[in-house]
Each structure stands twice: as C-alpha cells, then as structure tokens.
Amino acid sequence: MTTSVGIREFRAGLADFITAAEPVAVTRHGVTVGWFIPTPVDRDAQVASLRSAAALLDTVLAEQGVDTDEVVAEFATARRDA
C-alpha cells in the first residue's frame, strides 16, 4: 500500500520523504493532488526508480479505471483550445 500524507505533513517532513525509498501520495482535504517520488543519486537506481514509479502509476490508474488514451486525448484538446 502506498503512503498517503496531507500536504502540511508532507511539507513538515520533506527531509524524511526525500530520503525514503517509496513514493508518497500527497493529499489535500483527503484528495490526492500529487505524488512525490524520491530519486536516488545513482543513475541505474534512477532508471529503476522511474520504472518502479511508472509501474505504480499504471497500477493506480488501472485501479481507478482511468483510460490513459482518454487522458492523452483530453490533454491534447485542452492544450489546443488554450
């Protein structure tokens, strides 16, 4: 299970979250507003971390029933209309 913290708690404990190994969901009023994914300094570890984050994101999106093709299409439309 992914750790979830409020934005105030996240700001207060940022130093601890930076040194952590797992991604953290940052919430505001109980709604996830972003993800913090700590990245190790080692290049190979960075690539592995990004792959791990991508896999976690895929899992979360699938659990929520999000169709990534629809998200991309909506983004393209919003960008075009901006």
GROMACS .gro file of N, CA, C and O in nm:
model
  328
    1MET      N    1   0.084  -0.119   0.000
    1MET     CA    2   0.000   0.000   0.000
    1MET      C    3   0.088   0.124   0.000
    1MET      O    4   0.189   0.131   0.068
    2THR      N    5   0.051   0.224  -0.072
    2THR     CA    6   0.124   0.349  -0.083
    2THR      C    7   0.096   0.437   0.038
    2THR      O    8  -0.016   0.445   0.085
    3THR      N    9   0.200   0.506   0.085
    3THR     CA   10   0.183   0.601   0.194
    3THR      C   11   0.110   0.724   0.141
    3THR      O   12   0.137   0.772   0.032
    4SER      N   13   0.018   0.777   0.220
    4SER     CA   14  -0.057   0.896   0.184
    4SER      C   15  -0.046   0.994   0.299
    4SER      O   16  -0.071   0.958   0.414
    5VAL      N   17  -0.009   1.119   0.268
    5VAL     CA   18   0.004   1.221   0.372
    5VAL      C   19  -0.060   1.351   0.324
    5VAL      O   20  -0.065   1.379   0.205
    6GLY      N   21  -0.106   1.429   0.421
    6GLY     CA   22  -0.159   1.561   0.390
    6GLY      C   23  -0.047   1.655   0.349
    6GLY      O   24   0.070   1.633   0.382
    7ILE      N   25  -0.083   1.759   0.279
    7ILE     CA   26   0.018   1.850   0.225
    7ILE      C   27   0.098   1.918   0.336
    7ILE      O   28   0.219   1.937   0.324
    8ARG      N   29   0.034   1.951   0.447
    8ARG     CA   30   0.107   2.015   0.558
    8ARG      C   31   0.207   1.918   0.619
    8ARG      O   32   0.321   1.954   0.649
    9GLU      N   33   0.163   1.794   0.638
    9GLU     CA   34   0.253   1.692   0.692
    9GLU      C   35   0.369   1.666   0.596
    9GLU      O   36   0.484   1.648   0.637
   10PHE      N   37   0.338   1.668   0.467
   10PHE     CA   38   0.442   1.647   0.366
   10PHE      C   39   0.547   1.758   0.374
   10PHE      O   40   0.667   1.733   0.375
   11ARG      N   41   0.502   1.884   0.380
   11ARG     CA   42   0.596   1.995   0.388
   11ARG      C   43   0.680   1.987   0.515
   11ARG      O   44   0.801   2.011   0.512
   12ALA      N   45   0.615   1.955   0.626
   12ALA     CA   46   0.687   1.949   0.753
   12ALA      C   47   0.789   1.836   0.755
   12ALA      O   48   0.895   1.848   0.816
   13GLY      N   49   0.761   1.726   0.686
   13GLY     CA   50   0.851   1.611   0.689
   13GLY      C   51   0.927   1.588   0.559
   13GLY      O   52   0.975   1.478   0.533
   14LEU      N   53   0.940   1.692   0.477
   14LEU     CA   54   1.002   1.678   0.346
   14LEU      C   55   1.139   1.611   0.351
   14LEU      O   56   1.169   1.524   0.269
   15ALA      N   57   1.221   1.649   0.447
   15ALA     CA   58   1.355   1.590   0.457
   15ALA      C   59   1.347   1.438   0.473
   15ALA      O   60   1.427   1.365   0.414
   16ASP      N   61   1.251   1.391   0.550
   16ASP     CA   62   1.234   1.246   0.568
   16ASP      C   63   1.182   1.180   0.442
   16ASP      O   64   1.224   1.070   0.407
   17PHE      N   65   1.090   1.246   0.372
   17PHE     CA   66   1.035   1.187   0.250
   17PHE      C   67   1.140   1.180   0.139
   17PHE      O   68   1.139   1.088   0.058
   18ILE      N   69   1.232   1.277   0.136
   18ILE     CA   70   1.338   1.277   0.035
   18ILE      C   71   1.428   1.155   0.050
   18ILE      O   72   1.473   1.097  -0.049
   19THR      N   73   1.454   1.115   0.173
   19THR     CA   74   1.543   1.002   0.196
   19THR      C   75   1.470   0.867   0.194
   19THR      O   76   1.534   0.763   0.201
   20ALA      N   77   1.338   0.870   0.182
   20ALA     CA   78   1.261   0.746   0.179
   20ALA      C   79   1.280   0.674   0.045
   20ALA      O   80   1.328   0.732  -0.051
   21ALA      N   81   1.241   0.549   0.041
   21ALA     CA   82   1.256   0.470  -0.081
   21ALA      C   83   1.125   0.457  -0.159
   21ALA      O   84   1.127   0.422  -0.275
   22GLU      N   85   1.014   0.486  -0.095
   22GLU     CA   86   0.883   0.463  -0.157
   22GLU      C   87   0.814   0.594  -0.196
   22GLU      O   88   0.828   0.695  -0.128
   23PRO      N   89   0.736   0.591  -0.305
   23PRO     CA   90   0.657   0.710  -0.342
   23PRO      C   91   0.553   0.742  -0.235
   23PRO      O   92   0.511   0.655  -0.160
   24VAL      N   93   0.513   0.867  -0.231
   24VAL     CA   94   0.415   0.914  -0.133
   24VAL      C   95   0.305   0.991  -0.207
   24VAL      O   96   0.335   1.077  -0.289
   25ALA      N   97   0.181   0.957  -0.177
   25ALA     CA   98   0.068   1.033  -0.230
   25ALA      C   99   0.047   1.154  -0.139
   25ALA      O  100   0.037   1.140  -0.018
   26VAL      N  101   0.043   1.273  -0.198
   26VAL     CA  102   0.021   1.395  -0.121
   26VAL      C  103  -0.124   1.436  -0.140
   26VAL      O  104  -0.173   1.446  -0.253
   27THR      N  105  -0.194   1.456  -0.027
   27THR     CA  106  -0.336   1.486  -0.034
   27THR      C  107  -0.367   1.625   0.020
   27THR      O  108  -0.292   1.681   0.098
   28ARG      N  109  -0.479   1.675  -0.027
   28ARG     CA  110  -0.533   1.800   0.026
   28ARG      C  111  -0.682   1.777   0.047
   28ARG      O  112  -0.753   1.741  -0.047
   29HIS      N  113  -0.724   1.790   0.170
   29HIS     CA  114  -0.863   1.762   0.208
   29HIS      C  115  -0.905   1.620   0.167
   29HIS      O  116  -1.016   1.598   0.119
   30GLY      N  117  -0.810   1.526   0.181
   30GLY     CA  118  -0.839   1.386   0.152
   30GLY      C  119  -0.833   1.346   0.006
   30GLY      O  120  -0.853   1.231  -0.028
   31VAL      N  121  -0.804   1.441  -0.083
   31VAL     CA  122  -0.797   1.413  -0.226
   31VAL      C  123  -0.650   1.417  -0.269
   31VAL      O  124  -0.578   1.512  -0.237
   32THR      N  125  -0.606   1.315  -0.341
   32THR     CA  126  -0.468   1.312  -0.387
   32THR      C  127  -0.446   1.423  -0.490
   32THR      O  128  -0.517   1.430  -0.590
   33VAL      N  129  -0.348   1.510  -0.461
   33VAL     CA  130  -0.317   1.621  -0.550
   33VAL      C  131  -0.183   1.604  -0.619
   33VAL      O  132  -0.148   1.680  -0.709
   34GLY      N  133  -0.106   1.504  -0.578
   34GLY     CA  134   0.022   1.480  -0.641
   34GLY      C  135   0.094   1.363  -0.579
   34GLY      O  136   0.047   1.304  -0.481
   35TRP      N  137   0.203   1.327  -0.641
   35TRP     CA  138   0.287   1.218  -0.594
   35TRP      C  139   0.428   1.270  -0.579
   35TRP      O  140   0.477   1.344  -0.665
   36PHE      N  141   0.492   1.228  -0.471
   36PHE     CA  142   0.634   1.257  -0.454
   36PHE      C  143   0.707   1.125  -0.470
   36PHE      O  144   0.678   1.028  -0.401
   37ILE      N  145   0.799   1.123  -0.564
   37ILE     CA  146   0.874   1.001  -0.592
   37ILE      C  147   1.022   1.030  -0.568
   37ILE      O  148   1.087   1.098  -0.649
   38PRO      N  149   1.076   0.985  -0.455
   38PRO     CA  150   1.217   1.012  -0.426
   38PRO      C  151   1.306   0.942  -0.529
   38PRO      O  152   1.277   0.831  -0.572
   39THR      N  153   1.411   1.010  -0.570
   39THR     CA  154   1.501   0.956  -0.671
   39THR      C  155   1.640   0.942  -0.614
   39THR      O  156   1.701   1.041  -0.571
   40PRO      N  157   1.695   0.822  -0.615
   40PRO     CA  158   1.833   0.803  -0.569
   40PRO      C  159   1.933   0.873  -0.662
   40PRO      O  160   1.901   0.903  -0.777
   41VAL      N  161   2.053   0.895  -0.615
   41VAL     CA  162   2.155   0.964  -0.692
   41VAL      C  163   2.216   0.874  -0.800
   41VAL      O  164   2.249   0.919  -0.909
   42ASP      N  165   2.229   0.746  -0.775
   42ASP     CA  166   2.286   0.651  -0.868
   42ASP      C  167   2.202   0.645  -0.996
   42ASP      O  168   2.081   0.626  -0.992
   43ARG      N  169   2.266   0.661  -1.114
   43ARG     CA  170   2.195   0.664  -1.243
   43ARG      C  171   2.112   0.536  -1.265
   43ARG      O  172   1.997   0.544  -1.305
   44ASP      N  173   2.172   0.421  -1.241
   44ASP     CA  174   2.097   0.296  -1.258
   44ASP      C  175   1.979   0.291  -1.162
   44ASP      O  176   1.870   0.245  -1.199
   45ALA      N  177   2.001   0.341  -1.043
   45ALA     CA  178   1.893   0.344  -0.945
   45ALA      C  179   1.784   0.442  -0.988
   45ALA      O  180   1.666   0.419  -0.965
   46GLN      N  181   1.825   0.553  -1.053
   46GLN     CA  182   1.727   0.649  -1.102
   46GLN      C  183   1.636   0.587  -1.207
   46GLN      O  184   1.515   0.604  -1.203
   47VAL      N  185   1.696   0.514  -1.300
   47VAL     CA  186   1.618   0.448  -1.404
   47VAL      C  187   1.524   0.345  -1.341
   47VAL      O  188   1.405   0.339  -1.376
   48ALA      N  189   1.576   0.267  -1.249
   48ALA     CA  190   1.493   0.168  -1.181
   48ALA      C  191   1.379   0.236  -1.105
   48ALA      O  192   1.265   0.187  -1.103
   49SER      N  193   1.409   0.350  -1.043
   49SER     CA  194   1.308   0.424  -0.968
   49SER      C  195   1.198   0.476  -1.060
   49SER      O  196   1.080   0.467  -1.028
   50LEU      N  197   1.237   0.528  -1.176
   50LEU     CA  198   1.137   0.576  -1.272
   50LEU      C  199   1.051   0.461  -1.324
   50LEU      O  200   0.929   0.475  -1.339
   51ARG      N  201   1.114   0.348  -1.349
   51ARG     CA  202   1.037   0.231  -1.394
   51ARG      C  203   0.940   0.185  -1.286
   51ARG      O  204   0.825   0.150  -1.313
   52SER      N  205   0.987   0.187  -1.162
   52SER     CA  206   0.903   0.148  -1.049
   52SER      C  207   0.786   0.246  -1.034
   52SER      O  208   0.671   0.204  -1.013
   53ALA      N  209   0.815   0.375  -1.048
   53ALA     CA  210   0.710   0.476  -1.038
   53ALA      C  211   0.609   0.460  -1.151
   53ALA      O  212   0.488   0.472  -1.129
   54ALA      N  213   0.657   0.432  -1.271
   54ALA     CA  214   0.567   0.412  -1.386
   54ALA      C  215   0.477   0.291  -1.363
   54ALA      O  216   0.357   0.295  -1.392
   55ALA      N  217   0.535   0.184  -1.310
   55ALA     CA  218   0.456   0.064  -1.282
   55ALA      C  219   0.351   0.093  -1.175
   55ALA      O  220   0.235   0.049  -1.186
   56LEU      N  221   0.391   0.168  -1.072
   56LEU     CA  222   0.296   0.205  -0.966
   56LEU      C  223   0.185   0.293  -1.023
   56LEU      O  224   0.067   0.273  -0.992
   57LEU      N  225   0.222   0.388  -1.107
   57LEU     CA  226   0.122   0.475  -1.168
   57LEU      C  227   0.026   0.394  -1.254
   57LEU      O  228  -0.095   0.415  -1.249
   58ASP      N  229   0.077   0.300  -1.332
   58ASP     CA  230  -0.010   0.213  -1.412
   58ASP      C  231  -0.108   0.138  -1.324
   58ASP      O  232  -0.227   0.126  -1.357
   59THR      N  233  -0.060   0.088  -1.211
   59THR     CA  234  -0.146   0.015  -1.118
   59THR      C  235  -0.255   0.105  -1.061
   59THR      O  236  -0.373   0.068  -1.058
   60VAL      N  237  -0.217   0.223  -1.017
   60VAL     CA  238  -0.313   0.317  -0.958
   60VAL      C  239  -0.417   0.358  -1.062
   60VAL      O  240  -0.537   0.361  -1.033
   61LEU      N  241  -0.373   0.388  -1.183
   61LEU     CA  242  -0.467   0.427  -1.288
   61LEU      C  243  -0.564   0.313  -1.321
   61LEU      O  244  -0.683   0.336  -1.339
   62ALA      N  245  -0.511   0.192  -1.328
   62ALA     CA  246  -0.596   0.076  -1.356
   62ALA      C  247  -0.698   0.056  -1.244
   62ALA      O  248  -0.816   0.027  -1.271
   63GLU      N  249  -0.654   0.071  -1.119
   63GLU     CA  250  -0.746   0.055  -1.005
   63GLU      C  251  -0.857   0.159  -1.009
   63GLU      O  252  -0.970   0.131  -0.967
   64GLN      N  253  -0.826   0.278  -1.058
   64GLN     CA  254  -0.924   0.385  -1.065
   64GLN      C  255  -1.006   0.382  -1.194
   64GLN      O  256  -1.094   0.465  -1.214
   65GLY      N  257  -0.974   0.289  -1.284
   65GLY     CA  258  -1.047   0.278  -1.410
   65GLY      C  259  -1.017   0.389  -1.508
   65GLY      O  260  -1.101   0.424  -1.591
   66VAL      N  261  -0.898   0.447  -1.498
   66VAL     CA  262  -0.859   0.557  -1.587
   66VAL      C  263  -0.805   0.501  -1.718
   66VAL      O  264  -0.718   0.416  -1.718
   67ASP      N  265  -0.860   0.551  -1.829
   67ASP     CA  266  -0.813   0.512  -1.961
   67ASP      C  267  -0.709   0.614  -2.005
   67ASP      O  268  -0.741   0.731  -2.029
   68THR      N  269  -0.584   0.572  -2.014
   68THR     CA  270  -0.475   0.667  -2.046
   68THR      C  271  -0.491   0.729  -2.184
   68THR      O  272  -0.453   0.844  -2.204
   69ASP      N  273  -0.548   0.655  -2.279
   69ASP     CA  274  -0.571   0.713  -2.411
   69ASP      C  275  -0.669   0.830  -2.404
   69ASP      O  276  -0.651   0.931  -2.472
   70GLU      N  277  -0.771   0.817  -2.319
   70GLU     CA  278  -0.867   0.926  -2.300
   70GLU      C  279  -0.800   1.047  -2.235
   70GLU      O  280  -0.827   1.161  -2.272
   71VAL      N  281  -0.713   1.022  -2.138
   71VAL     CA  282  -0.642   1.131  -2.071
   71VAL      C  283  -0.556   1.207  -2.171
   71VAL      O  284  -0.555   1.330  -2.174
   72VAL      N  285  -0.484   1.134  -2.255
   72VAL     CA  286  -0.398   1.197  -2.356
   72VAL      C  287  -0.482   1.279  -2.453
   72VAL      O  288  -0.447   1.393  -2.488
   73ALA      N  289  -0.595   1.224  -2.495
   73ALA     CA  290  -0.683   1.296  -2.587
   73ALA      C  291  -0.738   1.423  -2.522
   73ALA      O  292  -0.742   1.529  -2.586
   74GLU      N  293  -0.779   1.414  -2.396
   74GLU     CA  294  -0.831   1.532  -2.325
   74GLU      C  295  -0.722   1.638  -2.311
   74GLU      O  296  -0.748   1.757  -2.326
   75PHE      N  297  -0.601   1.594  -2.281
   75PHE     CA  298  -0.489   1.688  -2.267
   75PHE      C  299  -0.463   1.759  -2.400
   75PHE      O  300  -0.444   1.881  -2.405
   76ALA      N  301  -0.462   1.682  -2.510
   76ALA     CA  302  -0.437   1.740  -2.641
   76ALA      C  303  -0.544   1.842  -2.677
   76ALA      O  304  -0.515   1.951  -2.728
   77THR      N  305  -0.670   1.810  -2.644
   77THR     CA  306  -0.780   1.902  -2.671
   77THR      C  307  -0.766   2.028  -2.587
   77THR      O  308  -0.780   2.139  -2.639
   78ALA      N  309  -0.738   2.014  -2.459
   78ALA     CA  310  -0.722   2.129  -2.370
   78ALA      C  311  -0.606   2.216  -2.415
   78ALA      O  312  -0.614   2.339  -2.411
   79ARG      N  313  -0.499   2.155  -2.456
   79ARG     CA  314  -0.380   2.231  -2.499
   79ARG      C  315  -0.410   2.306  -2.628
   79ARG      O  316  -0.369   2.420  -2.644
   80ARG      N  317  -0.483   2.242  -2.718
   80ARG     CA  318  -0.518   2.305  -2.845
   80ARG      C  319  -0.611   2.423  -2.822
   80ARG      O  320  -0.600   2.527  -2.887
   81ASP      N  321  -0.705   2.409  -2.728
   81ASP     CA  322  -0.804   2.512  -2.701
   81ASP      C  323  -0.752   2.626  -2.614
   81ASP      O  324  -0.818   2.727  -2.599
   82ALA      N  325  -0.633   2.607  -2.557
   82ALA     CA  326  -0.578   2.710  -2.465
   82ALA      C  327  -0.525   2.830  -2.538
   82ALA      O  328  -0.490   2.835  -2.648
   0.00000   0.00000   0.00000
